[in-house]
Short mmCIF file of C-alpha atoms and ligand atoms in Angstrom, two decimals:
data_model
loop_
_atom_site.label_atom_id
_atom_site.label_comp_id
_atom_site.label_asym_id
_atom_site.label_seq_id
_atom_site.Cartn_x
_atom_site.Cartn_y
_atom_site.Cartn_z
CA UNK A 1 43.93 -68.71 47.45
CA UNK A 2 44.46 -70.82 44.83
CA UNK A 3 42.21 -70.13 41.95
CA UNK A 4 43.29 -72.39 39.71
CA UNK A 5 42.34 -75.31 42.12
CA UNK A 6 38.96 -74.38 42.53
CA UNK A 7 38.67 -74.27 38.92
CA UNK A 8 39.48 -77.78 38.31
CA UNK A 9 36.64 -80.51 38.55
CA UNK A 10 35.77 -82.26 42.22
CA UNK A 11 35.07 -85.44 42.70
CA UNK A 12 33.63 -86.06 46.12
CA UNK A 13 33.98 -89.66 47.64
CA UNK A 14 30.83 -90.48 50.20
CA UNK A 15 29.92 -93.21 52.35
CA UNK A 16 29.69 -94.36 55.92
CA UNK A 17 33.11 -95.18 58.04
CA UNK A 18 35.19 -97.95 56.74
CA UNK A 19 33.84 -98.48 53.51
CA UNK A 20 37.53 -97.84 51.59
CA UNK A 21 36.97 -94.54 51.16
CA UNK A 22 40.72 -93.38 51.40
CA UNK A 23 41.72 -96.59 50.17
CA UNK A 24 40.10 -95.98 47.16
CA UNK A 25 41.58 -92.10 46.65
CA UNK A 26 44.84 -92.89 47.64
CA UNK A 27 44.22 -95.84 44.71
CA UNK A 28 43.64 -93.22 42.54
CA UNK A 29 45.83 -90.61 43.14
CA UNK A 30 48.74 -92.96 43.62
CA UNK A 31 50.32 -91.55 46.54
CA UNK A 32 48.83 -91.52 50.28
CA UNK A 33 46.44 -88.85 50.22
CA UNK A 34 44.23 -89.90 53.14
CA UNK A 35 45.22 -91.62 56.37
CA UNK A 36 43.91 -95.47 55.78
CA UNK A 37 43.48 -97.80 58.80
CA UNK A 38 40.88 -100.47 59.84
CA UNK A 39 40.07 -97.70 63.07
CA UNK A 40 36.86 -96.83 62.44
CA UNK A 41 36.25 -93.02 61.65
CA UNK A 42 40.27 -92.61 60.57
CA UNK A 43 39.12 -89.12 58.61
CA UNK A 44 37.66 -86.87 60.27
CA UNK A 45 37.59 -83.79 58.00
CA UNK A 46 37.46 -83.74 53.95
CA UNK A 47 40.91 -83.63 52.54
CA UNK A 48 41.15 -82.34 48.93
CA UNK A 49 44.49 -83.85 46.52
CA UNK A 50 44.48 -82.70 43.02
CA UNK A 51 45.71 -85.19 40.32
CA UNK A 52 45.63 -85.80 36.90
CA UNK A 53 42.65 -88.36 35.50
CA UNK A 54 43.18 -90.13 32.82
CA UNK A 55 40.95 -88.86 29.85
CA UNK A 56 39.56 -86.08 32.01
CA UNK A 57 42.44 -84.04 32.87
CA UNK A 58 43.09 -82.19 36.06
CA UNK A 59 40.85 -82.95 39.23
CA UNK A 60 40.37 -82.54 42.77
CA UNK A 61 39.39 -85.72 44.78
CA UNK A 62 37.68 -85.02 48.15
CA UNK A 63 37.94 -87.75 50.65
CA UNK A 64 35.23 -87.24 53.41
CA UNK A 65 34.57 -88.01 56.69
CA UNK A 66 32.14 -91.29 57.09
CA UNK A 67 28.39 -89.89 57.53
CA UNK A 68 27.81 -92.92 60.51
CA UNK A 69 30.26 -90.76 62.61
CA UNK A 70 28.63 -91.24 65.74
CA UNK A 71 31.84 -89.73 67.93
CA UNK A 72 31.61 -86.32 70.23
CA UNK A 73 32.60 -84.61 67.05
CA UNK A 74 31.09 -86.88 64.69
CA UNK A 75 28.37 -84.26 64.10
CA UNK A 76 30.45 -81.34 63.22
CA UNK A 77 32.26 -83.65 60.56
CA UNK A 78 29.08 -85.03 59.31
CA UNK A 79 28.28 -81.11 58.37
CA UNK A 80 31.73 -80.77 56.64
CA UNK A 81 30.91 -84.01 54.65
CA UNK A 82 27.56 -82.58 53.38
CA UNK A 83 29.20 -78.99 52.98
CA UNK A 84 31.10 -81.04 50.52
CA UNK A 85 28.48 -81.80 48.50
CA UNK A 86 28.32 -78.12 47.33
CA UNK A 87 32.29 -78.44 45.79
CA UNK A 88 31.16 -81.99 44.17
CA UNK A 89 31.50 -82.08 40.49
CA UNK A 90 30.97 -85.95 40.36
CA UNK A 91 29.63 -87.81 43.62
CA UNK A 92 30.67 -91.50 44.20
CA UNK A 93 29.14 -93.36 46.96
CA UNK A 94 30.96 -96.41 48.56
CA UNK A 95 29.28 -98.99 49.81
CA UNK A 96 31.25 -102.27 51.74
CA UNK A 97 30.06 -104.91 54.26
CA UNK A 98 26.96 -105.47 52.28
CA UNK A 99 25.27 -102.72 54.74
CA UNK A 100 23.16 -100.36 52.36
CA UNK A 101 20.18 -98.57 53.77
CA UNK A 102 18.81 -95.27 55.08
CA UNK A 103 22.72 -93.64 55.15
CA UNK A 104 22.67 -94.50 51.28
CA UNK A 105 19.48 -93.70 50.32
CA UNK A 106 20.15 -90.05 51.59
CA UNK A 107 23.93 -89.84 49.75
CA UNK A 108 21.78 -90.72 46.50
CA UNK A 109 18.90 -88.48 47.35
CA UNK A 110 21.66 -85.85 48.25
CA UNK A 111 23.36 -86.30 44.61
CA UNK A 112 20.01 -86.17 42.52
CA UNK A 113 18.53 -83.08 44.30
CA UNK A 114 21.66 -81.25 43.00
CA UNK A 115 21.78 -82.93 39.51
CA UNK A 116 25.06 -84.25 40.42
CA UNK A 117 26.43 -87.08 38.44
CA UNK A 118 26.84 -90.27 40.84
CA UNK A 119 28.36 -93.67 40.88
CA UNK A 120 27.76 -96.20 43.14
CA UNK A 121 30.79 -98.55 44.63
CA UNK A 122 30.57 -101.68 46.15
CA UNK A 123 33.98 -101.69 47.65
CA UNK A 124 36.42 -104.78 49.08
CA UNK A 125 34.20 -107.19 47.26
CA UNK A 126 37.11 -109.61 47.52
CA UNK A 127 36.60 -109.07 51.56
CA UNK A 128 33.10 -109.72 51.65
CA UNK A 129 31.21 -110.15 48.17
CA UNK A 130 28.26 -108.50 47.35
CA UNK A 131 24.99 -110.00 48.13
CA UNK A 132 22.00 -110.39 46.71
CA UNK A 133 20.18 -107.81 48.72
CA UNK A 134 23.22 -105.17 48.04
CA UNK A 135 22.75 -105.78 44.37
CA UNK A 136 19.24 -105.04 43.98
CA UNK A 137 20.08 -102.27 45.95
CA UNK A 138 22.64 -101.19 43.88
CA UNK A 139 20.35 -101.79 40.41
CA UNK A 140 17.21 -99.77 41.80
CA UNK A 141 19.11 -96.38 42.41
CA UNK A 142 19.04 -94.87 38.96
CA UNK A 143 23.61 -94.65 39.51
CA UNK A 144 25.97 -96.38 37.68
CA UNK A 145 27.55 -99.43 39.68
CA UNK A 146 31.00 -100.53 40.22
CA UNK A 147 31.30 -103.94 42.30
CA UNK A 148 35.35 -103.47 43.21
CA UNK A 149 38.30 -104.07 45.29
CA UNK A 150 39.83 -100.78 45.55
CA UNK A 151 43.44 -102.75 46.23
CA UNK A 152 42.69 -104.16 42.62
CA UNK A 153 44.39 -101.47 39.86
CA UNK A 154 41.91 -102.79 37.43
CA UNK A 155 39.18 -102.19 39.55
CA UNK A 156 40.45 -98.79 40.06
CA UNK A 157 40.68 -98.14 36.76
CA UNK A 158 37.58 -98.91 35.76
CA UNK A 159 36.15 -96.13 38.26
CA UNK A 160 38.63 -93.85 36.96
CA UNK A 161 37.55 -94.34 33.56
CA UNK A 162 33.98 -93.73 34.71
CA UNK A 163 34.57 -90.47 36.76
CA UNK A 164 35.85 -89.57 33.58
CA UNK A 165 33.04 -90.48 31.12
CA UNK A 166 30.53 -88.38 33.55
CA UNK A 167 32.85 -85.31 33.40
CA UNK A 168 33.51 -85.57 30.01
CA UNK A 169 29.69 -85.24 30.04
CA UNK A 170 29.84 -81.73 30.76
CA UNK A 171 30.41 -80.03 27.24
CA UNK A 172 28.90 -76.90 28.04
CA UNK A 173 31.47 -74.90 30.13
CA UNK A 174 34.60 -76.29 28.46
CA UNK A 175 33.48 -74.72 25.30
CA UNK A 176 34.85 -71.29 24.14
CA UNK A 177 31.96 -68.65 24.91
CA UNK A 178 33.05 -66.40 22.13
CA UNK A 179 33.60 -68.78 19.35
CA UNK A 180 30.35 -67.71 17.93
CA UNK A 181 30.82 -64.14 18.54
CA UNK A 182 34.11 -63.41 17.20
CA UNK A 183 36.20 -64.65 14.25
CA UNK A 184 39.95 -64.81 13.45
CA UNK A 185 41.41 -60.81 12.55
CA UNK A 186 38.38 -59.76 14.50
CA UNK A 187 39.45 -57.21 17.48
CA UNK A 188 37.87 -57.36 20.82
CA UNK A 189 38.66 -54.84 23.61
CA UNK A 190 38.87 -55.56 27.00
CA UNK A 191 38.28 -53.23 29.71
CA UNK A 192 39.80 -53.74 32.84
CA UNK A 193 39.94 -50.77 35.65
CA UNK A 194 42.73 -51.46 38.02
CA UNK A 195 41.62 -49.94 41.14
CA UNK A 196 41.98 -50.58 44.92
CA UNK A 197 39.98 -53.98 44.85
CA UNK A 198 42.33 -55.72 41.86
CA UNK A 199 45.07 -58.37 42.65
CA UNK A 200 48.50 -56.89 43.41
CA UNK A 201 50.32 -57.84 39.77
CA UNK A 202 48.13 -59.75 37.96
CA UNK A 203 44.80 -60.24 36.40
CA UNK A 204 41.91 -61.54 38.07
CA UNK A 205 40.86 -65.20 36.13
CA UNK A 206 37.88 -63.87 34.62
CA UNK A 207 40.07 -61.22 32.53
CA UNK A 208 42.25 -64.50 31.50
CA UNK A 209 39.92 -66.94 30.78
CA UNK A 210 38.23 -64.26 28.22
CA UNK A 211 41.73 -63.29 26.32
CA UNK A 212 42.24 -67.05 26.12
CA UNK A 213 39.21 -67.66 24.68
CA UNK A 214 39.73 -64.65 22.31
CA UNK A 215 42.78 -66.17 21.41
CA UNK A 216 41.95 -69.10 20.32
CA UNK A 217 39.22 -67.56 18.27
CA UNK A 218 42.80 -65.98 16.76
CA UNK A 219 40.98 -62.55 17.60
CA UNK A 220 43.26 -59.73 18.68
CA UNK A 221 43.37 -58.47 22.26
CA UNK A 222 43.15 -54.86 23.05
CA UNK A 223 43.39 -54.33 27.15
CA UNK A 224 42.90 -51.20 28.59
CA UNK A 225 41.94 -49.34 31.63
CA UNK A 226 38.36 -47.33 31.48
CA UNK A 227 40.16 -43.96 31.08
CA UNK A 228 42.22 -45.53 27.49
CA UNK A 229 39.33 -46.54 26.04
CA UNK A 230 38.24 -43.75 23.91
CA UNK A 231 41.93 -43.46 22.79
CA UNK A 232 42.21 -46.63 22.09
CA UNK A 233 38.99 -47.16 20.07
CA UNK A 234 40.53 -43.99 18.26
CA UNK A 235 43.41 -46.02 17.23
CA UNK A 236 41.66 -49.05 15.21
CA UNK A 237 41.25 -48.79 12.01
CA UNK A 238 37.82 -50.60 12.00
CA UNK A 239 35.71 -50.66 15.06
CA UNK A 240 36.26 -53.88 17.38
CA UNK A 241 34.02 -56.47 17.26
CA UNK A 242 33.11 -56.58 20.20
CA UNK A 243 33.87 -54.50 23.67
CA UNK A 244 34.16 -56.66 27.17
CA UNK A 245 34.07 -54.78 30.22
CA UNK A 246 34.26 -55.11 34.16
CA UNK A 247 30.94 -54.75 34.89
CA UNK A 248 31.85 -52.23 37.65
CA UNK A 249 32.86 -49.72 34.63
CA UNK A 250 29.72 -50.44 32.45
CA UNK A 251 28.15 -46.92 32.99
CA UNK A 252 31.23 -45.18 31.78
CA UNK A 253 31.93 -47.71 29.24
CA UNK A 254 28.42 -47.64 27.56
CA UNK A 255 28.76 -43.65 27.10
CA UNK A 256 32.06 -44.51 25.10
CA UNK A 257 31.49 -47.54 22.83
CA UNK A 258 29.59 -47.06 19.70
CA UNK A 259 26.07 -48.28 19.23
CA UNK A 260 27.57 -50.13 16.46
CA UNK A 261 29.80 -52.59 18.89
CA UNK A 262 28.74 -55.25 20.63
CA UNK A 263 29.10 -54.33 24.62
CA UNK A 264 28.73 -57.06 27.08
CA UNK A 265 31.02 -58.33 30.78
CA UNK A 266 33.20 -60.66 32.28
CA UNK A 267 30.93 -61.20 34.22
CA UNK A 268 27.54 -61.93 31.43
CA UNK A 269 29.98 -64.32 29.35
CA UNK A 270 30.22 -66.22 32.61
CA UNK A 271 26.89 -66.43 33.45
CA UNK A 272 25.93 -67.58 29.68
CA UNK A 273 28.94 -70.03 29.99
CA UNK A 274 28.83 -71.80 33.21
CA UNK A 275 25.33 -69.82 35.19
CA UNK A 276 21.54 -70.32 34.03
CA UNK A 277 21.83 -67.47 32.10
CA UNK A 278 18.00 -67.66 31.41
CA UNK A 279 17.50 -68.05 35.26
CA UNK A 280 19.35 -64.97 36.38
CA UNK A 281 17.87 -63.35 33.36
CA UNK A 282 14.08 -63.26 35.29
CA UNK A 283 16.00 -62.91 38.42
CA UNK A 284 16.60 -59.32 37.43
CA UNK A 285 12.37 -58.08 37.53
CA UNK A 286 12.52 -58.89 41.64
CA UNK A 287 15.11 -55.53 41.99
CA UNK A 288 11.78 -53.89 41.27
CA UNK A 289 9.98 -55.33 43.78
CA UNK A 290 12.49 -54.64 46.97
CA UNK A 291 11.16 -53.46 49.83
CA UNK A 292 12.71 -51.63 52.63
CA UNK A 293 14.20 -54.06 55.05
CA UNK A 294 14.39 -56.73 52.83
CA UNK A 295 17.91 -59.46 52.55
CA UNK A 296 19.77 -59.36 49.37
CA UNK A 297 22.30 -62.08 49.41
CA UNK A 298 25.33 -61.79 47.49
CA UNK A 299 27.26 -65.14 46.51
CA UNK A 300 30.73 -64.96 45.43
CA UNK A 301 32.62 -68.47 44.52
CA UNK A 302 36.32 -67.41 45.73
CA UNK A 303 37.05 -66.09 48.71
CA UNK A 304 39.50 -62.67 48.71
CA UNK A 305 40.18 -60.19 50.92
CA UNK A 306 37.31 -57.21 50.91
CA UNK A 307 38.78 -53.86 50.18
CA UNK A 308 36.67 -50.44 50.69
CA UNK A 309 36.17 -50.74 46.34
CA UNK A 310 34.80 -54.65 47.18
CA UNK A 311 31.92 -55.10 44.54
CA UNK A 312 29.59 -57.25 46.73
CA UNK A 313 30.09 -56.09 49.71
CA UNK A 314 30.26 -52.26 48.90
CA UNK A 315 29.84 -51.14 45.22
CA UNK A 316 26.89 -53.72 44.31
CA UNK A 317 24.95 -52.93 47.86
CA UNK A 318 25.27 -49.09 47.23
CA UNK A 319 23.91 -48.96 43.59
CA UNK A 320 20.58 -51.40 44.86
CA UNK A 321 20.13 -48.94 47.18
CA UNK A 322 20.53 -45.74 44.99
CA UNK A 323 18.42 -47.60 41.97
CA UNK A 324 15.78 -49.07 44.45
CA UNK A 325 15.62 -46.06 46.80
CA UNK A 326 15.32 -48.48 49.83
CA UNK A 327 17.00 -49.39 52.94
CA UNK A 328 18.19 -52.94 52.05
CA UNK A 329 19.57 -55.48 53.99
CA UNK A 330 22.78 -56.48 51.70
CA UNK A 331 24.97 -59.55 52.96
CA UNK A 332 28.14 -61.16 51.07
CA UNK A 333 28.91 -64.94 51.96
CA UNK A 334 32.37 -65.80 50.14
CA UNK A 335 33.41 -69.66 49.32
CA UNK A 336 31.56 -72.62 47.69
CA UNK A 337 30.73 -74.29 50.96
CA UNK A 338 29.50 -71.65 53.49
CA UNK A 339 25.60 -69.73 53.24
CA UNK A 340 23.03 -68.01 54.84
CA UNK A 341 21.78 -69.23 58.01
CA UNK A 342 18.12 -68.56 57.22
CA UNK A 343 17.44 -68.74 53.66
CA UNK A 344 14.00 -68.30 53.78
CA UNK A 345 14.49 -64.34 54.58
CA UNK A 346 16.65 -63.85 51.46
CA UNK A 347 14.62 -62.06 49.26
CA UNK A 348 16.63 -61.71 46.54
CA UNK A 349 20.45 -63.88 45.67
CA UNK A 350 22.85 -61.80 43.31
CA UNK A 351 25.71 -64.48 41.92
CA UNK A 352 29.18 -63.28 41.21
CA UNK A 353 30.49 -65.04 37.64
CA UNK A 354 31.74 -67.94 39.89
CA UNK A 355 35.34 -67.87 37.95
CA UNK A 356 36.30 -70.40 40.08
CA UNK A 357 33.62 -72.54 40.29
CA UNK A 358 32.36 -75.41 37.84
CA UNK A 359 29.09 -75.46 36.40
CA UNK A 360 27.57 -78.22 38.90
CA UNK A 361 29.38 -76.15 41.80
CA UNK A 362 27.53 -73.13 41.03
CA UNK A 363 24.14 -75.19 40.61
CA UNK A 364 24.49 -76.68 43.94
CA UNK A 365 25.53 -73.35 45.23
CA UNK A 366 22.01 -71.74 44.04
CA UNK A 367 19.89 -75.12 44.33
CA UNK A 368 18.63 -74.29 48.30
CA UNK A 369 17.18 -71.12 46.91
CA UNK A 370 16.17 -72.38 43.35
CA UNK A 371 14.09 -74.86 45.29
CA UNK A 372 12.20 -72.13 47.34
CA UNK A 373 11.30 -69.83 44.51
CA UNK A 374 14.17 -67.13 45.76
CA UNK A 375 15.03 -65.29 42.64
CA UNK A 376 18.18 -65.11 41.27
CA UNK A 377 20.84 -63.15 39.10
CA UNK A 378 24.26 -62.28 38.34
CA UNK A 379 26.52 -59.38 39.54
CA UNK A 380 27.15 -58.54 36.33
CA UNK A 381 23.55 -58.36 34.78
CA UNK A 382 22.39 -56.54 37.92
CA UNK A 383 24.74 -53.55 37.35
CA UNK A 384 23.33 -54.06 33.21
CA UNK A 385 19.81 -53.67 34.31
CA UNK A 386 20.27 -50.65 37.00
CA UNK A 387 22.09 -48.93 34.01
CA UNK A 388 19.08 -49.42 31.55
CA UNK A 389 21.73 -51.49 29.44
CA UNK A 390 20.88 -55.30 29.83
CA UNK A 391 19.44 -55.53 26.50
CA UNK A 392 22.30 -53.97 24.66
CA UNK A 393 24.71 -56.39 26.84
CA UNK A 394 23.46 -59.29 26.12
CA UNK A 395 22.39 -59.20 22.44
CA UNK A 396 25.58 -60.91 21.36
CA UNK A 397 24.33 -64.06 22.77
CA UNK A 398 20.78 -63.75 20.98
CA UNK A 399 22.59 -61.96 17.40
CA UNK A 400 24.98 -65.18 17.33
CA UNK A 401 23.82 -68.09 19.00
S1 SF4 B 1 34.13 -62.93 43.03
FE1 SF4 B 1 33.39 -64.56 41.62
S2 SF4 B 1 33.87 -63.83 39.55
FE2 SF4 B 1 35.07 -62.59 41.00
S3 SF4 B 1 37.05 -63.61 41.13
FE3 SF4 B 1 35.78 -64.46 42.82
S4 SF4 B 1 34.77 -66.27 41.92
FE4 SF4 B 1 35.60 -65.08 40.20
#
């Protein structure tokens, strides 16, 4: 798949048939990403087109399917419009022909359940203007309002400068995880075991994102495998500042790194950078409290091919059961969109670092279970915690802010 895609920002487009949805992305993109015709119902599944914003940088749009799609398979795209909600970065929900009610009300209710960030469009105002009843409408929600012509470029780029305002917004993940921990000349060593489950000839983007962020912290880069670690510790003249491992290697790892060195994941400085770290943080007491029988869900953002080494679908599921000497019920769902049929049985969700994933994608990922008191943690400070180690991982983020 492509990783670098799903990395990128989403905005999702919502609204009932007709309203200029496609119009409106095809405005913005500048180039026919959507089918647009006055047929009602002329989408019928999301289509995704990644452009360039102005002011926000790279983005994917997401053009859905009208949620009045009363057709035989109207219901099955309805689903795939809501699925979308869990990719949506920034929602905007177009409104035309002065008709605002119940279809609305639920887009809006949809957006503020997840925290998402949502605009409201009146669209082909020059059509049929906006009424006085669609305005109040539009000044109760608690969205910003657009009143537009999405054949206008004005118009369209005043939405576009919006979209861009509320994703500007979101400081927190773009900033550099390690500029607090490490300083320029500082060393940091990254361990990386390249076993069955790694990419054929490259890196997997957690590993990248970290050495970029090192880098630009002008911190040197030392990348090894678990078995060249002692040698190359042996080999610096002054102890690294700090070690980063796989969390898959942590037992072996801890044995080798000094005391002295800060030891933490991939997979922690993801969870402080884009997860609740303090969320996942309780999350981790409910591993004590498994029983036999019960469903531990593992969430991974990106979907990849399992191998027999696959972390969440082998490794993680055979150390819970070693550490918590009971017969769980482990499950794996892969991709932003897909989840557990029954929820309600989950007893306990593990989240992968969500690489891939933006910081609203992973909320809306975890909201369903946030909302019904399911605990949750990370892959990464699992493994910590069954290895007696989560303290000593994560006191970077406590020593240095
Ligand atoms: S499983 Fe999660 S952390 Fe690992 S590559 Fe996929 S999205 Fe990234």
């Amino acid at each position: 798949m492509d990783l670098h895609r799903e990395d990128k920002p989403h905005i999702g487009f919502f609204g009932r048939c007709n309203t200029g949805k496609s119009t409106l992305v095809n405005m913005l993109a500048g180039q026919n990403v959507s089918i647009v015709s006055q047929t009602k119902g002329t989408t019928t599944d999301t289509v995704k087109k990644t452009m360039e914003l102005f002011g926000a940088g790279s983005v994917v749009l997401i053009d859905t399917a009208g949620i009045d799609d009363a057709s035989q398979l109207g219901e099955k795209r309805v689903e795939k419009t809501m699925q979308a909600f869990n990719l949506t970065d920034v929602s905007v929900v177009i409104i035309s022909q002065n008709l605002a009610g119940s279809y609305e009300q639920d887009l809006l209710q949809k957006s503020k359940e997840r925290n998402i960030p949502c605009i409201l469009v009146y669209n082909k105002n020059d059509e049929c203007p906006v009424n006085e009843q669609t305005l109040r409408f539009m000044q109760q929600s608690e969205a910003d309002f657009l009143i537009l012509s999405a054949l206008d470029k004005t118009d369209v780029k005043q939405l576009s400068e919006l979209i861009a305002a509320k994703l500007n917004q979101r400081e927190r993940e773009t900033e550099n995880v390690l500029q607090n921990i490490v300083k320029q000349g500082d060393t940091v060593v990254m361990v990386t075991p390249i076993d069955t489950s790694a990419p054929k000839g490259r890196l997997i983007l957690p590993q990248v994102k970290m050495i970029r962020q090192a880098l630009d912290c002008h911190a040197m880069c030392l990348t090894v495998q678990p078995d060249e670690l002692q040698q190359a510790l042996n080999s610096l003249n002054r102890p690294p500042k700090l070690v980063i491992t796989d969390s898959q290697a942590f037992e072996y790892v801890n044995k080798i790194v000094p005391r002295s060195v800060y030891l933490t994941s991939f997979s922690l400085l993801l969870a402080k950078q884009k997860g609740n770290f303090n969320l996942y943080a309780k999350g981790l007491g409910q591993i004590d409290r498994l029983c036999d029988g019960d469903t531990v869900l593992m969430l991974e953002s990106c979907t990849h091919q399992p191998t027999c080494e696959d972390i969440g679908r082998v490794k993680l599921p055979a150390m819970l059961k070693k550490y918590t000497s009971k017969q769980l019920n482990c499950k794996a769902v892969a991709g932003l969109t897909d989840n557990e049929k029954d929820i309600s049985k989950v007893k306990l969700v593990i989240q992968c670092g969500g690489c891939v994933a933006s910081m609203q994608q992973l909320k809306n990922r975890l909201q369903p279970f946030v909302s019904m008191n399911i605990p949750v943690t990370n892959y990464g400070m699992a493994i910590a915690y069954m290895n007696g180690i989560f303290k000593r991982c994560s006191e970077i983020f406590f020593t240095n802010g």
